[in-house]
Amino acid sequence: MFTLFTFNSSAFAATNTTENKTVVAACAKGGTVGVYGAKMRNGYTVGSPVLHTFNDGEKITGTWVTGEYVQGHYSNSKQWLKVTYKGMTGYVSHTTLYNVCS
């Protein structure tokens, strides 16, 4: 038997909850890059310069922040994932990701 719960906007599963012995992270903040790729920009607007493009199927994690509203492939959202990649910090629109945990 296990229990699902959230803490700090992440999902967790706990077993043996009466003794609090096992807690397993079920979801990290982030998502999977969709078929069109995901651009990491230096700001949380679609007009910000592109620092890197992630490819279809890559899993990326970070911290969600609020930015420009975007109508996208998988959703419409003003949420952007703040990520660090190869020493660069940038933002990826929620709308380019699927299997998203926030």
CSV table of N, CA and C in Angstrom, one decimal:
chain,number,residue,atom,x,y,z
A,1,MET,N,0.8,-1.2,0.0
A,1,MET,CA,0.0,0.0,0.0
A,1,MET,C,0.9,1.2,0.0
A,2,PHE,N,0.5,2.3,-0.8
A,2,PHE,CA,1.3,3.5,-0.8
A,2,PHE,C,0.3,4.7,-0.8
A,3,THR,N,0.8,5.8,-0.5
A,3,THR,CA,0.0,7.1,-0.5
A,3,THR,C,0.7,8.1,-1.4
A,4,LEU,N,-0.1,8.7,-2.2
A,4,LEU,CA,0.5,9.8,-3.1
A,4,LEU,C,0.2,11.2,-2.4
A,5,PHE,N,1.2,12.0,-2.5
A,5,PHE,CA,1.1,13.4,-1.9
A,5,PHE,C,2.0,14.3,-2.6
A,6,THR,N,1.8,15.6,-2.4
A,6,THR,CA,2.7,16.6,-3.0
A,6,THR,C,3.4,17.4,-1.9
A,7,PHE,N,4.6,17.9,-2.2
A,7,PHE,CA,5.4,18.7,-1.3
A,7,PHE,C,6.2,19.6,-2.2
A,8,ASN,N,6.2,20.9,-2.0
A,8,ASN,CA,6.9,21.9,-2.8
A,8,ASN,C,6.6,21.7,-4.2
A,9,SER,N,5.4,21.5,-4.6
A,9,SER,CA,4.9,21.4,-6.0
A,9,SER,C,5.5,20.1,-6.7
A,10,SER,N,6.0,19.1,-6.0
A,10,SER,CA,6.4,17.9,-6.6
A,10,SER,C,5.6,16.8,-6.1
A,11,ALA,N,5.3,15.7,-6.9
A,11,ALA,CA,4.6,14.6,-6.4
A,11,ALA,C,5.5,13.5,-5.8
A,12,PHE,N,5.0,12.8,-4.8
A,12,PHE,CA,5.7,11.8,-4.1
A,12,PHE,C,4.8,10.6,-3.8
A,13,ALA,N,5.4,9.5,-3.6
A,13,ALA,CA,4.7,8.3,-3.2
A,13,ALA,C,5.4,7.8,-1.9
A,14,ALA,N,4.6,7.5,-0.9
A,14,ALA,CA,5.1,7.0,0.4
A,14,ALA,C,4.5,5.6,0.7
A,15,THR,N,5.4,4.7,1.2
A,15,THR,CA,4.9,3.4,1.6
A,15,THR,C,5.1,3.4,3.1
A,16,ASN,N,4.4,2.5,3.8
A,16,ASN,CA,4.5,2.3,5.2
A,16,ASN,C,4.4,3.6,5.9
A,17,THR,N,3.4,4.4,5.6
A,17,THR,CA,3.3,5.7,6.1
A,17,THR,C,3.2,5.8,7.6
A,18,THR,N,2.7,4.8,8.3
A,18,THR,CA,2.6,4.9,9.8
A,18,THR,C,4.0,4.9,10.4
A,19,GLU,N,5.0,4.4,9.7
A,19,GLU,CA,6.4,4.4,10.3
A,19,GLU,C,7.3,5.4,9.5
A,20,ASN,N,6.8,6.0,8.5
A,20,ASN,CA,7.5,7.0,7.7
A,20,ASN,C,8.9,6.5,7.3
A,21,LYS,N,8.9,5.3,6.7
A,21,LYS,CA,10.2,4.7,6.4
A,21,LYS,C,10.6,5.0,4.9
A,22,THR,N,9.7,5.0,4.0
A,22,THR,CA,10.1,5.0,2.6
A,22,THR,C,9.3,6.2,1.9
A,23,VAL,N,10.1,7.1,1.3
A,23,VAL,CA,9.5,8.1,0.5
A,23,VAL,C,10.3,8.2,-0.8
A,24,VAL,N,9.6,8.1,-1.9
A,24,VAL,CA,10.2,8.0,-3.3
A,24,VAL,C,9.7,9.2,-4.1
A,25,ALA,N,10.6,9.9,-4.7
A,25,ALA,CA,10.1,11.0,-5.6
A,25,ALA,C,9.5,10.4,-6.9
A,26,ALA,N,8.3,10.8,-7.2
A,26,ALA,CA,7.6,10.3,-8.4
A,26,ALA,C,7.7,11.2,-9.6
A,27,CYS,N,8.0,12.5,-9.3
A,27,CYS,CA,8.0,13.5,-10.3
A,27,CYS,C,8.8,14.7,-10.0
A,28,ALA,N,9.7,15.0,-10.9
A,28,ALA,CA,10.5,16.2,-10.7
A,28,ALA,C,9.9,17.4,-11.5
A,29,LYS,N,10.2,18.6,-11.1
A,29,LYS,CA,9.6,19.8,-11.8
A,29,LYS,C,10.3,19.8,-13.2
A,30,GLY,N,9.4,19.8,-14.2
A,30,GLY,CA,9.9,19.8,-15.5
A,30,GLY,C,9.0,19.0,-16.5
A,31,GLY,N,9.6,18.5,-17.5
A,31,GLY,CA,8.8,17.7,-18.5
A,31,GLY,C,9.7,17.1,-19.6
A,32,THR,N,9.0,16.6,-20.6
A,32,THR,CA,9.6,16.0,-21.8
A,32,THR,C,9.5,16.9,-23.0
A,33,VAL,N,10.5,17.1,-23.7
A,33,VAL,CA,10.5,18.0,-24.9
A,33,VAL,C,9.7,17.3,-26.0
A,34,GLY,N,8.8,18.1,-26.6
A,34,GLY,CA,7.9,17.6,-27.6
A,34,GLY,C,8.6,17.5,-29.0
A,35,VAL,N,7.9,17.0,-30.0
A,35,VAL,CA,8.4,16.7,-31.3
A,35,VAL,C,9.0,18.0,-32.0
A,36,TYR,N,8.5,19.2,-31.7
A,36,TYR,CA,9.0,20.4,-32.3
A,36,TYR,C,10.3,20.9,-31.6
A,37,GLY,N,10.7,20.3,-30.6
A,37,GLY,CA,11.9,20.8,-29.8
A,37,GLY,C,11.5,21.9,-28.8
A,38,ALA,N,12.4,22.3,-28.0
A,38,ALA,CA,12.1,23.4,-27.0
A,38,ALA,C,13.3,24.3,-27.0
A,39,LYS,N,13.0,25.6,-27.2
A,39,LYS,CA,14.1,26.6,-27.1
A,39,LYS,C,14.3,27.1,-25.7
A,40,MET,N,15.6,27.1,-25.3
A,40,MET,CA,15.9,27.7,-24.0
A,40,MET,C,16.3,29.2,-24.4
A,41,ARG,N,15.6,30.1,-23.8
A,41,ARG,CA,15.8,31.5,-24.1
A,41,ARG,C,16.5,32.2,-22.9
A,42,ASN,N,17.1,33.4,-23.2
A,42,ASN,CA,17.7,34.1,-22.0
A,42,ASN,C,16.7,34.9,-21.2
A,43,GLY,N,15.4,34.9,-21.6
A,43,GLY,CA,14.4,35.6,-20.9
A,43,GLY,C,13.1,34.8,-21.0
A,44,TYR,N,12.1,35.1,-20.2
A,44,TYR,CA,10.8,34.3,-20.3
A,44,TYR,C,9.8,35.0,-21.3
A,45,THR,N,10.3,35.4,-22.5
A,45,THR,CA,9.4,35.8,-23.5
A,45,THR,C,9.8,35.1,-24.8
A,46,VAL,N,8.9,35.0,-25.8
A,46,VAL,CA,9.3,34.4,-27.1
A,46,VAL,C,10.2,35.2,-27.9
A,47,GLY,N,10.3,36.5,-27.6
A,47,GLY,CA,11.2,37.4,-28.3
A,47,GLY,C,12.6,37.4,-27.8
A,48,SER,N,12.9,36.7,-26.7
A,48,SER,CA,14.2,36.6,-26.1
A,48,SER,C,15.1,35.7,-26.9
A,49,PRO,N,16.4,36.1,-27.0
A,49,PRO,CA,17.3,35.3,-27.8
A,49,PRO,C,17.4,33.8,-27.4
A,50,VAL,N,17.6,32.9,-28.3
A,50,VAL,CA,17.7,31.5,-28.0
A,50,VAL,C,19.2,31.2,-27.6
A,51,LEU,N,19.3,30.5,-26.5
A,51,LEU,CA,20.6,30.0,-26.0
A,51,LEU,C,20.9,28.6,-26.4
A,52,HIS,N,19.9,27.8,-26.5
A,52,HIS,CA,20.0,26.4,-26.9
A,52,HIS,C,18.7,25.8,-27.3
A,53,THR,N,18.7,24.8,-28.1
A,53,THR,CA,17.5,24.1,-28.5
A,53,THR,C,17.6,22.6,-28.0
A,54,PHE,N,16.6,22.2,-27.2
A,54,PHE,CA,16.5,20.8,-26.7
A,54,PHE,C,15.8,20.0,-27.8
A,55,ASN,N,16.1,18.8,-27.9
A,55,ASN,CA,15.5,17.9,-28.9
A,55,ASN,C,14.4,17.1,-28.4
A,56,ASP,N,13.5,16.6,-29.3
A,56,ASP,CA,12.4,15.7,-29.0
A,56,ASP,C,12.8,14.6,-28.1
A,57,GLY,N,12.0,14.4,-27.0
A,57,GLY,CA,12.3,13.3,-26.1
A,57,GLY,C,13.2,13.6,-24.9
A,58,GLU,N,13.9,14.7,-25.0
A,58,GLU,CA,14.8,15.0,-23.9
A,58,GLU,C,14.0,15.4,-22.6
A,59,LYS,N,14.4,15.0,-21.5
A,59,LYS,CA,13.8,15.3,-20.2
A,59,LYS,C,14.5,16.5,-19.6
A,60,ILE,N,13.8,17.5,-19.2
A,60,ILE,CA,14.5,18.7,-18.6
A,60,ILE,C,13.8,19.0,-17.3
A,61,THR,N,14.6,19.5,-16.3
A,61,THR,CA,14.0,19.9,-15.0
A,61,THR,C,14.5,21.3,-14.7
A,62,GLY,N,13.8,21.9,-13.7
A,62,GLY,CA,14.2,23.2,-13.3
A,62,GLY,C,13.2,23.7,-12.3
A,63,THR,N,13.0,25.0,-12.3
A,63,THR,CA,12.1,25.7,-11.4
A,63,THR,C,11.1,26.5,-12.2
A,64,TRP,N,9.8,26.4,-11.9
A,64,TRP,CA,8.8,27.1,-12.7
A,64,TRP,C,8.7,28.5,-12.3
A,65,VAL,N,8.6,29.4,-13.3
A,65,VAL,CA,8.4,30.9,-13.0
A,65,VAL,C,7.3,31.4,-14.0
A,66,THR,N,6.8,32.5,-13.6
A,66,THR,CA,5.7,33.1,-14.5
A,66,THR,C,6.3,34.1,-15.4
A,67,GLY,N,6.0,34.0,-16.7
A,67,GLY,CA,6.5,34.9,-17.7
A,67,GLY,C,5.4,35.2,-18.7
A,68,GLU,N,5.8,35.5,-20.0
A,68,GLU,CA,4.9,35.8,-21.0
A,68,GLU,C,3.9,34.7,-21.3
A,69,TYR,N,2.7,35.0,-21.6
A,69,TYR,CA,1.7,34.0,-22.0
A,69,TYR,C,1.9,33.5,-23.4
A,70,VAL,N,1.9,32.2,-23.6
A,70,VAL,CA,2.2,31.6,-24.9
A,70,VAL,C,1.1,30.6,-25.3
A,71,GLN,N,0.7,30.7,-26.5
A,71,GLN,CA,-0.2,29.7,-27.0
A,71,GLN,C,0.7,28.7,-27.8
A,72,GLY,N,0.7,27.4,-27.3
A,72,GLY,CA,1.6,26.5,-27.8
A,72,GLY,C,1.1,25.2,-28.4
A,73,HIS,N,2.0,24.3,-28.6
A,73,HIS,CA,1.6,23.0,-29.2
A,73,HIS,C,0.9,22.1,-28.3
A,74,TYR,N,1.2,22.0,-27.0
A,74,TYR,CA,0.6,21.1,-26.1
A,74,TYR,C,-0.3,21.8,-25.0
A,75,SER,N,-0.1,23.1,-24.9
A,75,SER,CA,-1.0,23.8,-23.9
A,75,SER,C,-0.8,25.3,-24.2
A,76,ASN,N,-1.6,26.1,-23.5
A,76,ASN,CA,-1.4,27.6,-23.5
A,76,ASN,C,-1.0,27.9,-22.1
A,77,SER,N,0.0,28.7,-21.9
A,77,SER,CA,0.5,28.9,-20.5
A,77,SER,C,1.4,30.1,-20.4
A,78,LYS,N,1.5,30.6,-19.2
A,78,LYS,CA,2.5,31.7,-18.9
A,78,LYS,C,3.6,31.1,-18.0
A,79,GLN,N,3.6,29.8,-17.9
A,79,GLN,CA,4.7,29.2,-17.1
A,79,GLN,C,5.9,28.9,-17.9
A,80,TRP,N,7.1,29.2,-17.4
A,80,TRP,CA,8.4,29.0,-18.0
A,80,TRP,C,9.2,28.2,-17.0
A,81,LEU,N,10.0,27.2,-17.5
A,81,LEU,CA,10.9,26.4,-16.7
A,81,LEU,C,12.3,27.1,-16.7
A,82,LYS,N,12.7,27.5,-15.6
A,82,LYS,CA,14.1,28.1,-15.5
A,82,LYS,C,15.0,26.9,-15.3
A,83,VAL,N,15.9,26.8,-16.3
A,83,VAL,CA,16.9,25.6,-16.4
A,83,VAL,C,18.3,26.1,-16.5
A,84,THR,N,19.2,25.3,-16.1
A,84,THR,CA,20.7,25.5,-16.3
A,84,THR,C,21.2,24.4,-17.2
A,85,TYR,N,21.9,24.8,-18.3
A,85,TYR,CA,22.4,23.8,-19.2
A,85,TYR,C,23.8,24.3,-19.6
A,86,LYS,N,24.8,23.4,-19.4
A,86,LYS,CA,26.2,23.8,-19.8
A,86,LYS,C,26.6,25.1,-19.4
A,87,GLY,N,26.3,25.4,-18.1
A,87,GLY,CA,26.7,26.7,-17.5
A,87,GLY,C,25.8,27.9,-17.8
A,88,MET,N,24.8,27.7,-18.7
A,88,MET,CA,23.9,28.8,-19.1
A,88,MET,C,22.6,28.6,-18.4
A,89,THR,N,22.0,29.7,-17.9
A,89,THR,CA,20.7,29.7,-17.3
A,89,THR,C,19.7,30.3,-18.3
A,90,GLY,N,18.6,29.7,-18.5
A,90,GLY,CA,17.6,30.2,-19.5
A,90,GLY,C,16.2,29.7,-19.1
A,91,TYR,N,15.3,29.9,-20.0
A,91,TYR,CA,13.9,29.6,-19.8
A,91,TYR,C,13.3,28.9,-20.9
A,92,VAL,N,12.5,27.8,-20.6
A,92,VAL,CA,11.8,27.0,-21.6
A,92,VAL,C,10.3,27.1,-21.4
A,93,SER,N,9.6,27.5,-22.4
A,93,SER,CA,8.1,27.6,-22.3
A,93,SER,C,7.5,26.2,-22.0
A,94,HIS,N,6.5,26.3,-21.0
A,94,HIS,CA,5.7,25.1,-20.7
A,94,HIS,C,5.1,24.5,-21.9
A,95,THR,N,4.7,25.3,-22.9
A,95,THR,CA,4.0,24.9,-24.0
A,95,THR,C,4.7,24.0,-25.0
A,96,THR,N,6.0,23.9,-24.8
A,96,THR,CA,6.8,23.0,-25.7
A,96,THR,C,7.1,21.6,-25.0
A,97,LEU,N,6.5,21.4,-23.8
A,97,LEU,CA,6.8,20.2,-23.0
A,97,LEU,C,5.5,19.4,-22.8
A,98,TYR,N,5.7,18.1,-22.7
A,98,TYR,CA,4.5,17.2,-22.3
A,98,TYR,C,5.0,16.4,-21.1
A,99,ASN,N,4.1,15.6,-20.5
A,99,ASN,CA,4.4,14.8,-19.3
A,99,ASN,C,5.0,15.8,-18.2
A,100,VAL,N,4.3,16.9,-18.1
A,100,VAL,CA,4.8,18.0,-17.2
A,100,VAL,C,4.5,17.8,-15.8
A,101,CYS,N,5.4,18.0,-14.9
A,101,CYS,CA,5.2,18.0,-13.5
A,101,CYS,C,5.6,19.4,-13.0
A,102,SER,N,4.7,20.0,-12.2
A,102,SER,CA,5.0,21.3,-11.7
A,102,SER,C,4.8,21.5,-10.3
